[in-house]
mmCIF file of C-alpha atoms and ligand atoms in Angstrom:
data_model
loop_
_atom_site.group_PDB
_atom_site.id
_atom_site.type_symbol
_atom_site.label_atom_id
_atom_site.label_comp_id
_atom_site.label_asym_id
_atom_site.label_seq_id
_atom_site.Cartn_x
_atom_site.Cartn_y
_atom_site.Cartn_z
ATOM 1 C CA MET C 185 -37.174 -24.130 -16.798
ATOM 2 C CA ALA C 186 -37.637 -23.068 -13.174
ATOM 3 C CA GLU C 187 -35.627 -20.057 -12.177
ATOM 4 C CA PHE C 188 -34.259 -19.538 -8.718
ATOM 5 C CA PRO C 189 -32.699 -16.406 -7.243
ATOM 6 C CA ILE C 190 -28.896 -16.304 -7.600
ATOM 7 C CA GLU C 191 -27.686 -14.741 -4.351
ATOM 8 C CA PRO C 192 -24.068 -13.848 -3.635
ATOM 9 C CA ALA C 193 -22.751 -14.802 -0.191
ATOM 10 C CA ASP C 194 -23.400 -12.425 2.700
ATOM 11 C CA ARG C 195 -19.678 -11.633 2.885
ATOM 12 C CA ILE C 196 -19.935 -10.182 -0.607
ATOM 13 C CA LYS C 197 -23.244 -8.450 -0.067
ATOM 14 C CA THR C 198 -22.000 -6.734 3.083
ATOM 15 C CA LEU C 199 -18.850 -5.299 1.466
ATOM 16 C CA PRO C 200 -18.671 -1.528 1.963
ATOM 17 C CA PRO C 201 -20.245 0.352 -0.964
ATOM 18 C CA TYR C 202 -17.826 1.032 -3.773
ATOM 19 C CA LEU C 203 -17.307 4.720 -3.151
ATOM 20 C CA PHE C 204 -15.358 5.186 -6.339
ATOM 21 C CA ALA C 205 -18.381 4.250 -8.440
ATOM 22 C CA ALA C 206 -19.801 7.740 -7.855
ATOM 23 C CA ILE C 207 -16.500 9.321 -8.893
ATOM 24 C CA ASP C 208 -16.326 7.153 -12.017
ATOM 25 C CA GLU C 209 -19.817 8.347 -12.908
ATOM 26 C CA MET C 210 -18.839 12.020 -12.459
ATOM 27 C CA LYS C 211 -15.651 11.417 -14.427
ATOM 28 C CA LYS C 212 -17.599 9.945 -17.343
ATOM 29 C CA LYS C 213 -19.920 12.956 -17.377
ATOM 30 C CA ALA C 214 -16.976 15.375 -17.322
ATOM 31 C CA ILE C 215 -15.343 13.544 -20.235
ATOM 32 C CA ALA C 216 -18.658 13.610 -22.125
ATOM 33 C CA ARG C 217 -18.723 17.413 -21.625
ATOM 34 C CA GLY C 218 -15.350 17.505 -23.358
ATOM 35 C CA MET C 219 -13.383 18.210 -20.185
ATOM 36 C CA ASP C 220 -9.649 17.420 -20.164
ATOM 37 C CA ILE C 221 -9.217 15.148 -17.132
ATOM 38 C CA ILE C 222 -6.119 15.226 -14.902
ATOM 39 C CA ASN C 223 -6.272 11.987 -12.958
ATOM 40 C CA LEU C 224 -4.698 12.397 -9.519
ATOM 41 C CA GLY C 225 -6.820 9.583 -8.140
ATOM 42 C CA ILE C 226 -4.813 6.532 -9.140
ATOM 43 C CA GLY C 227 -2.112 4.982 -6.957
ATOM 44 C CA ASP C 228 -0.460 3.180 -9.842
ATOM 45 C CA PRO C 229 2.930 4.314 -11.198
ATOM 46 C CA ASP C 230 2.600 5.844 -14.667
ATOM 47 C CA LEU C 231 6.281 5.150 -15.491
ATOM 48 C CA PRO C 232 7.295 1.906 -17.245
ATOM 49 C CA THR C 233 9.126 -0.984 -15.587
ATOM 50 C CA PRO C 234 12.899 -0.345 -15.964
ATOM 51 C CA ALA C 235 14.396 -1.885 -19.135
ATOM 52 C CA PRO C 236 16.775 -4.433 -17.503
ATOM 53 C CA ILE C 237 13.823 -6.055 -15.705
ATOM 54 C CA VAL C 238 11.767 -6.233 -18.897
ATOM 55 C CA GLU C 239 14.773 -7.641 -20.786
ATOM 56 C CA ARG C 240 15.281 -10.410 -18.199
ATOM 57 C CA MET C 241 11.603 -11.320 -18.545
ATOM 58 C CA ARG C 242 11.967 -11.485 -22.339
ATOM 59 C CA GLN C 243 14.803 -13.993 -21.967
ATOM 60 C CA GLU C 244 13.162 -16.123 -19.289
ATOM 61 C CA VAL C 245 9.707 -16.383 -20.791
ATOM 62 C CA GLY C 246 11.005 -18.744 -23.507
ATOM 63 C CA ASN C 247 12.505 -21.199 -21.019
ATOM 64 C CA PRO C 248 10.239 -24.302 -20.912
ATOM 65 C CA LYS C 249 11.167 -25.081 -17.302
ATOM 66 C CA HIS C 250 9.243 -21.943 -16.299
ATOM 67 C CA HIS C 251 6.106 -23.126 -18.113
ATOM 68 C CA GLN C 252 5.093 -25.577 -15.412
ATOM 69 C CA TYR C 253 3.569 -24.911 -11.994
ATOM 70 C CA PRO C 254 5.898 -22.920 -9.774
ATOM 71 C CA SER C 255 6.226 -23.840 -6.095
ATOM 72 C CA TYR C 256 3.720 -21.969 -3.916
ATOM 73 C CA GLU C 257 6.467 -20.579 -1.615
ATOM 74 C CA GLY C 258 8.567 -19.221 -4.468
ATOM 75 C CA MET C 259 11.881 -20.214 -6.076
ATOM 76 C CA LEU C 260 14.740 -20.534 -3.624
ATOM 77 C CA THR C 261 16.819 -18.201 -5.818
ATOM 78 C CA PHE C 262 14.159 -15.482 -5.522
ATOM 79 C CA ARG C 263 13.939 -15.920 -1.757
ATOM 80 C CA GLN C 264 17.743 -15.754 -1.556
ATOM 81 C CA ALA C 265 17.682 -12.511 -3.532
ATOM 82 C CA VAL C 266 15.111 -11.158 -1.038
ATOM 83 C CA ALA C 267 17.279 -12.125 1.945
ATOM 84 C CA THR C 268 20.360 -10.504 0.388
ATOM 85 C CA TRP C 269 18.418 -7.335 -0.445
ATOM 86 C CA TYR C 270 16.955 -7.207 3.077
ATOM 87 C CA GLN C 271 20.355 -7.546 4.704
ATOM 88 C CA ARG C 272 21.819 -4.825 2.507
ATOM 89 C CA ARG C 273 18.857 -2.443 2.883
ATOM 90 C CA PHE C 274 17.849 -2.920 6.533
ATOM 91 C CA GLY C 275 20.737 -4.830 8.137
ATOM 92 C CA VAL C 276 18.339 -7.621 9.119
ATOM 93 C CA SER C 277 19.251 -11.240 8.319
ATOM 94 C CA LEU C 278 16.573 -13.631 7.149
ATOM 95 C CA ASP C 279 16.609 -17.390 6.684
ATOM 96 C CA ASP C 280 15.684 -17.742 3.012
ATOM 97 C CA GLY C 281 14.139 -21.159 3.690
ATOM 98 C CA THR C 282 11.701 -20.262 6.469
ATOM 99 C CA GLU C 283 11.590 -16.477 6.836
ATOM 100 C CA VAL C 284 10.731 -15.451 3.258
ATOM 101 C CA LEU C 285 7.531 -16.257 1.361
ATOM 102 C CA THR C 286 6.941 -15.155 -2.245
ATOM 103 C CA LEU C 287 3.542 -13.557 -2.917
ATOM 104 C CA ILE C 288 1.451 -12.812 -6.007
ATOM 105 C CA GLY C 289 1.732 -9.136 -5.097
ATOM 106 C CA SER C 290 1.638 -8.089 -1.451
ATOM 107 C CA LYS C 291 -2.138 -7.557 -1.624
ATOM 108 C CA GLU C 292 -2.502 -11.318 -2.038
ATOM 109 C CA GLY C 293 -0.652 -11.988 1.231
ATOM 110 C CA ILE C 294 -2.332 -9.141 3.103
ATOM 111 C CA GLY C 295 -5.776 -10.347 2.041
ATOM 112 C CA HIS C 296 -4.985 -13.958 2.935
ATOM 113 C CA VAL C 297 -3.151 -13.545 6.243
ATOM 114 C CA PRO C 298 -6.387 -13.261 8.284
ATOM 115 C CA LEU C 299 -7.496 -16.618 6.793
ATOM 116 C CA ALA C 300 -4.259 -18.067 8.132
ATOM 117 C CA MET C 301 -4.334 -16.534 11.627
ATOM 118 C CA VAL C 302 -7.794 -15.253 12.590
ATOM 119 C CA ASN C 303 -10.651 -17.306 14.004
ATOM 120 C CA SER C 304 -14.270 -16.330 13.676
ATOM 121 C CA GLY C 305 -15.023 -13.491 16.103
ATOM 122 C CA ASP C 306 -11.365 -12.582 16.747
ATOM 123 C CA ILE C 307 -10.566 -8.879 16.837
ATOM 124 C CA VAL C 308 -8.164 -7.398 14.293
ATOM 125 C CA LEU C 309 -6.713 -3.926 14.923
ATOM 126 C CA VAL C 310 -6.977 -1.906 11.715
ATOM 127 C CA PRO C 311 -5.743 1.638 10.989
ATOM 128 C CA THR C 312 -8.219 4.201 9.657
ATOM 129 C CA PRO C 313 -7.804 5.853 7.227
ATOM 130 C CA GLY C 314 -6.146 2.863 5.575
ATOM 131 C CA TYR C 315 -5.859 0.381 2.750
ATOM 132 C CA PRO C 316 -9.321 -1.213 2.442
ATOM 133 C CA VAL C 317 -7.868 -4.744 2.126
ATOM 134 C CA TYR C 318 -7.162 -4.881 5.901
ATOM 135 C CA PRO C 319 -10.809 -4.710 7.073
ATOM 136 C CA VAL C 320 -12.127 -6.632 4.060
ATOM 137 C CA GLY C 321 -9.617 -9.507 4.471
ATOM 138 C CA THR C 322 -10.482 -9.535 8.168
ATOM 139 C CA GLY C 323 -14.192 -9.763 7.401
ATOM 140 C CA PHE C 324 -13.691 -12.577 4.862
ATOM 141 C CA ALA C 325 -12.011 -14.590 7.631
ATOM 142 C CA GLY C 326 -14.885 -13.929 10.054
ATOM 143 C CA GLY C 327 -12.795 -11.533 12.140
ATOM 144 C CA VAL C 328 -14.034 -8.236 13.562
ATOM 145 C CA SER C 329 -12.123 -5.028 12.764
ATOM 146 C CA TYR C 330 -11.419 -2.592 15.593
ATOM 147 C CA MET C 331 -10.507 0.690 13.942
ATOM 148 C CA MET C 332 -7.463 2.606 15.217
ATOM 149 C CA PRO C 333 -7.757 6.253 14.141
ATOM 150 C CA LEU C 334 -4.688 7.869 12.599
ATOM 151 C CA THR C 335 -4.901 11.579 13.276
ATOM 152 C CA LYS C 336 -2.850 14.635 12.467
ATOM 153 C CA ALA C 337 -2.412 15.202 16.219
ATOM 154 C CA ASN C 338 -0.811 11.746 16.566
ATOM 155 C CA HIS C 339 1.315 12.182 13.427
ATOM 156 C CA TYR C 340 -0.852 9.454 11.871
ATOM 157 C CA LEU C 341 0.472 6.797 14.256
ATOM 158 C CA PRO C 342 -2.136 4.766 16.192
ATOM 159 C CA ASP C 343 -2.406 5.621 19.890
ATOM 160 C CA LEU C 344 -1.769 2.148 21.313
ATOM 161 C CA ALA C 345 -2.526 3.312 24.861
ATOM 162 C CA ALA C 346 -6.022 4.334 23.737
ATOM 163 C CA ILE C 347 -6.954 0.768 22.743
ATOM 164 C CA PRO C 348 -9.360 -0.432 25.466
ATOM 165 C CA ALA C 349 -8.000 -3.262 27.650
ATOM 166 C CA ASP C 350 -10.750 -5.730 26.673
ATOM 167 C CA VAL C 351 -10.126 -5.033 22.975
ATOM 168 C CA ALA C 352 -6.365 -5.501 23.379
ATOM 169 C CA ARG C 353 -7.004 -8.763 25.252
ATOM 170 C CA LYS C 354 -9.224 -10.153 22.497
ATOM 171 C CA ALA C 355 -7.133 -8.853 19.606
ATOM 172 C CA LYS C 356 -5.388 -11.509 17.523
ATOM 173 C CA LEU C 357 -3.699 -9.431 14.873
ATOM 174 C CA MET C 358 -2.804 -5.826 14.011
ATOM 175 C CA PHE C 359 -2.265 -4.226 10.609
ATOM 176 C CA LEU C 360 0.102 -1.280 10.212
ATOM 177 C CA ASN C 361 1.369 0.501 7.099
ATOM 178 C CA TYR C 362 4.392 2.841 6.919
ATOM 179 C CA PRO C 363 5.189 4.741 4.775
ATOM 180 C CA ASN C 364 1.429 5.139 4.870
ATOM 181 C CA ASN C 365 -1.259 5.083 2.232
ATOM 182 C CA PRO C 366 -3.201 7.463 2.138
ATOM 183 C CA THR C 367 -1.408 9.978 4.406
ATOM 184 C CA SER C 368 2.253 9.341 3.362
ATOM 185 C CA ALA C 369 3.171 9.449 7.090
ATOM 186 C CA THR C 370 6.282 7.535 8.162
ATOM 187 C CA ALA C 371 7.127 5.672 11.372
ATOM 188 C CA GLY C 372 10.484 5.422 13.114
ATOM 189 C CA LYS C 373 12.220 2.557 14.855
ATOM 190 C CA GLU C 374 11.147 3.772 18.282
ATOM 191 C CA PHE C 375 7.462 3.537 17.293
ATOM 192 C CA PHE C 376 8.050 0.003 15.958
ATOM 193 C CA LYS C 377 9.682 -0.909 19.275
ATOM 194 C CA ARG C 378 6.551 0.275 21.118
ATOM 195 C CA VAL C 379 4.471 -1.885 18.756
ATOM 196 C CA VAL C 380 6.626 -4.937 19.577
ATOM 197 C CA ASP C 381 6.153 -4.270 23.316
ATOM 198 C CA PHE C 382 2.380 -3.922 22.848
ATOM 199 C CA ALA C 383 2.271 -7.096 20.746
ATOM 200 C CA GLN C 384 4.241 -9.057 23.325
ATOM 201 C CA GLU C 385 2.121 -7.819 26.208
ATOM 202 C CA HIS C 386 -1.203 -8.585 24.496
ATOM 203 C CA ARG C 387 -0.090 -11.494 22.267
ATOM 204 C CA VAL C 388 -1.033 -9.735 19.077
ATOM 205 C CA ILE C 389 0.453 -10.705 15.697
ATOM 206 C CA VAL C 390 1.751 -7.662 13.818
ATOM 207 C CA CYS C 391 1.384 -7.458 10.036
ATOM 208 C CA HIS C 392 3.323 -4.477 8.755
ATOM 209 C CA ASP C 393 2.653 -3.422 5.172
ATOM 210 C CA ALA C 394 5.860 -1.858 3.815
ATOM 211 C CA ALA C 395 4.786 -1.541 0.163
ATOM 212 C CA TYR C 396 6.269 1.993 0.026
ATOM 213 C CA SER C 397 9.539 1.408 1.906
ATOM 214 C CA GLU C 398 11.631 2.322 -1.160
ATOM 215 C CA ILE C 399 9.674 5.378 -2.286
ATOM 216 C CA TYR C 400 11.284 8.064 -0.158
ATOM 217 C CA TYR C 401 12.727 11.561 -0.575
ATOM 218 C CA ASP C 402 15.341 13.881 0.863
ATOM 219 C CA GLY C 403 17.488 10.831 1.696
ATOM 220 C CA ARG C 404 15.150 9.882 4.581
ATOM 221 C CA ARG C 405 15.120 6.083 4.262
ATOM 222 C CA PRO C 406 12.196 4.460 6.089
ATOM 223 C CA ALA C 407 12.917 1.741 8.658
ATOM 224 C CA SER C 408 11.714 -1.847 8.496
ATOM 225 C CA PHE C 409 9.463 -3.145 11.275
ATOM 226 C CA LEU C 410 11.902 -6.065 11.587
ATOM 227 C CA GLU C 411 14.655 -3.653 12.663
ATOM 228 C CA ALA C 412 12.931 -3.384 16.045
ATOM 229 C CA ASP C 413 14.232 -5.839 18.664
ATOM 230 C CA GLY C 414 11.914 -8.819 19.014
ATOM 231 C CA ALA C 415 9.888 -7.988 15.885
ATOM 232 C CA LYS C 416 10.427 -11.412 14.317
ATOM 233 C CA GLU C 417 8.884 -13.037 17.385
ATOM 234 C CA VAL C 418 5.624 -11.125 16.935
ATOM 235 C CA GLY C 419 5.117 -10.413 13.278
ATOM 236 C CA VAL C 420 5.733 -10.241 9.583
ATOM 237 C CA GLU C 421 6.371 -7.515 7.056
ATOM 238 C CA PHE C 422 4.848 -7.357 3.572
ATOM 239 C CA HIS C 423 6.868 -5.994 0.677
ATOM 240 C CA SER C 424 6.088 -5.409 -2.946
ATOM 241 C CA LEU C 425 8.016 -4.884 -6.150
ATOM 242 C CA SER C 426 4.975 -3.015 -7.503
ATOM 243 C CA LYS C 427 5.676 0.519 -6.331
ATOM 244 C CA THR C 428 9.468 0.215 -6.037
ATOM 245 C CA PHE C 429 10.077 -0.902 -9.635
ATOM 246 C CA ASN C 430 6.861 0.211 -11.408
ATOM 247 C CA MET C 431 5.736 -3.429 -11.578
ATOM 248 C CA THR C 432 2.095 -3.279 -10.440
ATOM 249 C CA GLY C 433 0.976 -5.355 -13.422
ATOM 250 C CA TRP C 434 3.508 -8.152 -12.864
ATOM 251 C CA ARG C 435 2.114 -9.361 -9.522
ATOM 252 C CA ILE C 436 5.075 -10.093 -7.312
ATOM 253 C CA GLY C 437 5.765 -9.332 -3.670
ATOM 254 C CA PHE C 438 6.919 -11.140 -0.537
ATOM 255 C CA ALA C 439 6.402 -11.520 3.186
ATOM 256 C CA VAL C 440 9.264 -11.843 5.673
ATOM 257 C CA GLY C 441 9.600 -12.467 9.389
ATOM 258 C CA ASN C 442 7.875 -14.819 11.805
ATOM 259 C CA THR C 443 8.156 -18.419 10.597
ATOM 260 C CA GLN C 444 4.868 -19.611 12.127
ATOM 261 C CA VAL C 445 2.849 -16.858 10.478
ATOM 262 C CA LEU C 446 4.597 -17.479 7.145
ATOM 263 C CA ALA C 447 4.047 -21.251 7.397
ATOM 264 C CA ALA C 448 0.322 -20.769 8.068
ATOM 265 C CA LEU C 449 0.034 -18.219 5.248
ATOM 266 C CA GLY C 450 1.885 -20.695 3.034
ATOM 267 C CA LYS C 451 -0.740 -23.348 3.857
ATOM 268 C CA VAL C 452 -3.511 -20.996 2.723
ATOM 269 C CA LYS C 453 -1.569 -20.303 -0.473
ATOM 270 C CA SER C 454 -0.837 -23.952 -1.215
ATOM 271 C CA ASN C 455 -4.595 -24.551 -1.141
ATOM 272 C CA LEU C 456 -5.687 -21.472 -3.091
ATOM 273 C CA ASP C 457 -2.970 -20.557 -5.571
ATOM 274 C CA SER C 458 0.118 -22.059 -7.133
ATOM 275 C CA GLY C 459 2.670 -19.308 -6.775
ATOM 276 C CA VAL C 460 4.216 -16.711 -9.057
ATOM 277 C CA PHE C 461 5.153 -17.422 -12.720
ATOM 278 C CA GLN C 462 8.845 -18.285 -12.502
ATOM 279 C CA ALA C 463 9.829 -15.939 -15.325
ATOM 280 C CA VAL C 464 8.379 -13.090 -13.225
ATOM 281 C CA GLN C 465 10.429 -14.283 -10.256
ATOM 282 C CA GLU C 466 13.571 -14.239 -12.428
ATOM 283 C CA ALA C 467 12.767 -10.667 -13.447
ATOM 284 C CA GLY C 468 12.180 -9.920 -9.741
ATOM 285 C CA ILE C 469 15.692 -11.201 -8.970
ATOM 286 C CA THR C 470 17.120 -8.769 -11.532
ATOM 287 C CA ALA C 471 15.140 -5.964 -9.878
ATOM 288 C CA LEU C 472 16.311 -6.801 -6.344
ATOM 289 C CA GLN C 473 19.925 -7.219 -7.444
ATOM 290 C CA SER C 474 19.990 -3.915 -9.323
ATOM 291 C CA GLY C 475 21.178 -2.046 -6.265
ATOM 292 C CA GLU C 476 19.900 1.492 -5.973
ATOM 293 C CA ALA C 477 20.563 2.272 -9.630
ATOM 294 C CA LEU C 478 17.057 1.637 -10.950
ATOM 295 C CA VAL C 479 15.139 3.080 -8.000
ATOM 296 C CA ASP C 480 17.227 6.245 -7.653
ATOM 297 C CA GLY C 481 15.930 7.508 -10.982
ATOM 298 C CA ILE C 482 12.338 6.706 -10.056
ATOM 299 C CA ARG C 483 12.700 8.455 -6.690
ATOM 300 C CA SER C 484 14.080 11.628 -8.167
ATOM 301 C CA ILE C 485 11.180 11.861 -10.620
ATOM 302 C CA TYR C 486 8.647 11.582 -7.767
ATOM 303 C CA GLN C 487 10.623 14.042 -5.678
ATOM 304 C CA GLU C 488 10.492 16.648 -8.465
ATOM 305 C CA ARG C 489 6.756 16.062 -8.844
ATOM 306 C CA ARG C 490 6.278 16.350 -5.096
ATOM 307 C CA ASP C 491 8.068 19.688 -5.056
ATOM 308 C CA VAL C 492 5.870 21.024 -7.867
ATOM 309 C CA LEU C 493 2.580 19.836 -6.377
ATOM 310 C CA LEU C 494 3.207 20.516 -2.674
ATOM 311 C CA THR C 495 4.684 23.950 -3.215
ATOM 312 C CA GLY C 496 1.880 24.817 -5.612
ATOM 313 C CA LEU C 497 -0.944 23.620 -3.382
ATOM 314 C CA LYS C 498 0.466 25.461 -0.372
ATOM 315 C CA ARG C 499 0.927 28.630 -2.393
ATOM 316 C CA ILE C 500 -2.763 28.669 -3.327
ATOM 317 C CA GLY C 501 -3.768 28.212 0.309
ATOM 318 C CA LEU C 502 -4.366 24.488 0.786
ATOM 319 C CA GLU C 503 -3.229 22.753 3.969
ATOM 320 C CA VAL C 504 -1.043 19.797 2.984
ATOM 321 C CA GLU C 505 0.728 17.174 5.111
ATOM 322 C CA PRO C 506 4.510 16.860 4.741
ATOM 323 C CA LEU C 507 5.554 14.195 2.250
ATOM 324 C CA HIS C 508 8.864 12.413 2.793
ATOM 325 C CA ALA C 509 7.844 8.988 1.476
ATOM 326 C CA ALA C 510 5.219 7.197 -0.634
ATOM 327 C CA PHE C 511 3.452 9.200 -3.339
ATOM 328 C CA TYR C 512 0.290 10.489 -1.714
ATOM 329 C CA VAL C 513 -0.590 14.082 -0.948
ATOM 330 C CA TRP C 514 -2.997 14.282 2.012
ATOM 331 C CA ILE C 515 -4.905 17.537 1.865
ATOM 332 C CA THR C 516 -7.292 19.113 4.371
ATOM 333 C CA VAL C 517 -10.479 20.187 2.576
ATOM 334 C CA PRO C 518 -11.115 23.951 2.710
ATOM 335 C CA LYS C 519 -13.813 25.386 5.005
ATOM 336 C CA GLY C 520 -17.347 24.619 3.914
ATOM 337 C CA PHE C 521 -16.463 21.391 2.083
ATOM 338 C CA THR C 522 -16.618 17.701 2.991
ATOM 339 C CA SER C 523 -14.338 15.068 1.433
ATOM 340 C CA ALA C 524 -17.099 14.177 -1.030
ATOM 341 C CA SER C 525 -18.102 17.745 -1.898
ATOM 342 C CA PHE C 526 -14.512 18.913 -2.440
ATOM 343 C CA THR C 527 -13.809 15.883 -4.657
ATOM 344 C CA ALA C 528 -16.952 16.676 -6.664
ATOM 345 C CA TYR C 529 -16.074 20.400 -6.818
ATOM 346 C CA LEU C 530 -12.583 19.717 -8.195
ATOM 347 C CA LEU C 531 -13.849 17.236 -10.750
ATOM 348 C CA GLU C 532 -16.710 19.387 -11.993
ATOM 349 C CA LYS C 533 -14.914 22.752 -12.028
ATOM 350 C CA THR C 534 -11.383 21.723 -12.970
ATOM 351 C CA GLY C 535 -11.484 18.177 -14.374
ATOM 352 C CA ILE C 536 -9.109 16.975 -11.646
ATOM 353 C CA VAL C 537 -9.843 13.519 -10.258
ATOM 354 C CA THR C 538 -8.917 13.027 -6.580
ATOM 355 C CA THR C 539 -9.922 10.499 -3.926
ATOM 356 C CA PRO C 540 -12.136 11.525 -0.991
ATOM 357 C CA GLY C 541 -10.426 10.725 2.314
ATOM 358 C CA ASN C 542 -13.467 8.960 3.740
ATOM 359 C CA GLY C 543 -13.005 6.300 1.029
ATOM 360 C CA PHE C 544 -10.218 5.024 3.306
ATOM 361 C CA GLY C 545 -12.422 4.934 6.413
ATOM 362 C CA ASP C 546 -14.356 7.381 8.563
ATOM 363 C CA ALA C 547 -11.214 8.976 10.008
ATOM 364 C CA GLY C 548 -10.348 10.164 6.496
ATOM 365 C CA GLU C 549 -13.335 12.532 6.427
ATOM 366 C CA GLY C 550 -12.188 16.124 5.990
ATOM 367 C CA TYR C 551 -9.349 15.172 3.645
ATOM 368 C CA ILE C 552 -8.744 14.325 0.016
ATOM 369 C CA ARG C 553 -5.839 12.384 -1.486
ATOM 370 C CA MET C 554 -3.877 13.254 -4.616
ATOM 371 C CA THR C 555 -1.179 11.043 -6.112
ATOM 372 C CA LEU C 556 2.133 11.810 -7.798
ATOM 373 C CA CYS C 557 1.529 9.303 -10.615
ATOM 374 C CA THR C 558 1.230 12.026 -13.290
ATOM 375 C CA ASN C 559 3.982 14.101 -14.919
ATOM 376 C CA LYS C 560 5.061 17.409 -13.401
ATOM 377 C CA GLU C 561 3.687 19.560 -16.226
ATOM 378 C CA ARG C 562 0.215 18.167 -15.575
ATOM 379 C CA LEU C 563 0.660 18.613 -11.812
ATOM 380 C CA ALA C 564 1.597 22.257 -12.340
ATOM 381 C CA GLU C 565 -1.447 22.655 -14.545
ATOM 382 C CA ALA C 566 -3.646 21.074 -11.853
ATOM 383 C CA VAL C 567 -2.459 23.715 -9.377
ATOM 384 C CA GLU C 568 -3.194 26.495 -11.887
ATOM 385 C CA ARG C 569 -6.681 25.183 -12.549
ATOM 386 C CA ILE C 570 -7.514 25.060 -8.840
ATOM 387 C CA GLU C 571 -6.097 28.554 -8.339
ATOM 388 C CA LYS C 572 -8.337 29.829 -11.123
ATOM 389 C CA VAL C 573 -11.601 28.488 -9.645
ATOM 390 C CA GLY C 574 -10.686 29.268 -6.038
ATOM 391 C CA LEU C 575 -11.350 27.391 -2.819
ATOM 392 C CA ASN C 576 -14.737 28.750 -1.808
ATOM 393 C CA ALA C 577 -17.582 26.277 -1.333
HETATM 394 C C1 LIG Y 839 -0.213 -0.680 -3.645
HETATM 395 C C2 LIG Y 839 -0.338 -1.172 -2.240
HETATM 396 C C3 LIG Y 839 -0.094 -2.512 -1.894
HETATM 397 C C4 LIG Y 839 0.176 -3.618 -2.798
HETATM 398 O O1 LIG Y 839 0.380 -3.803 -3.922
HETATM 399 P P1 LIG Y 839 0.722 -5.152 -4.665
HETATM 400 O O2 LIG Y 839 0.751 -4.700 -6.064
HETATM 401 O O3 LIG Y 839 -0.377 -6.124 -4.390
HETATM 402 O O4 LIG Y 839 2.027 -5.625 -4.135
HETATM 403 C C5 LIG Y 839 -0.131 -2.875 -0.581
HETATM 404 N N1 LIG Y 839 -0.411 -1.995 0.380
HETATM 405 C C6 LIG Y 839 -0.664 -0.726 0.099
HETATM 406 C C7 LIG Y 839 -0.957 0.204 1.217
HETATM 407 C C8 LIG Y 839 -0.661 -0.269 -1.212
HETATM 408 O O5 LIG Y 839 -0.959 1.005 -1.473
#
């Protein structure tokens, strides 16, 4: 039989190298040496989904009407629950028929929205450091990412005035993400208003990723992009039940806002997927209707962990960004280290897994990211281990 070379498509071959492969390799070696690993690399809640949500799923999974194809846009009852939640949480009203679209996790919508809106060669404005799905989704659609650096000096907000005029003119879409992964920075309503003005002036569609809107501390509730005047005319906001309700494995999220963007994204979805299992949507309704009761407990656990880790890291001399939302600790690497060498140092000397900042884009060089998805005893131990080995390269 004649063999021929099996070649993946260029869009796959040109994906950025999987930076975490090197870390996985180091982790395996450390485990083989008998090291006790503290994994502060994963951005996936370690706590279980709250019991009432699981119980609703148990009941609904036996209902035969859920065993058939769901509608791609989501059950009307789920979209109504979203609209009610949105009104209560942000004071923004949404038409549950046209301004809410159910997603198979927000990553699904974020990855697909460039297919819906971006033509080959169009520019997409992408924050760096940032969630890798923004540039990758852009590339899959044939778009070209223009990276907007998020820096400490700018409080990790993109400097819109620094975007060159020809880039702004050619830009079709902009991704933003607050509370931010990986820096945990937040954005206020007045920043969102400036984004709306920029979008209107340059006719740019705004896609705001609000996956962490409900993970906040000290009572400082993050704003929605849609709270800014005129936001619905220029963009959409992506939400997720994953981080809010410890439901990363369930795959459910939603997009809200501009009807034309949602209709186009819906067309992509109706051709590529067939929506979210209805029993999961029923469980999602229970989650959204639970009020603050379920999330309050989750928040206070993260807040305790944050206090342990941030206080500890500062005490031993690390420079750490403030953390009022999301669950990421953004740490400046000590003198003499790079992101990669500090990550390797911590793993080899202490068994602590972290993520090098440059894994989120070039502007993340000089930082590492730790997560709060581990219990506070282990976080305290992580601090002790680092203190013991010191911070000298
Ligand atoms: C976790 C995460 C998401 C999405 O998660 P889903 O489980 O797909 O809803 C989206 N954006 C950012 C920045 C994230 O960290």
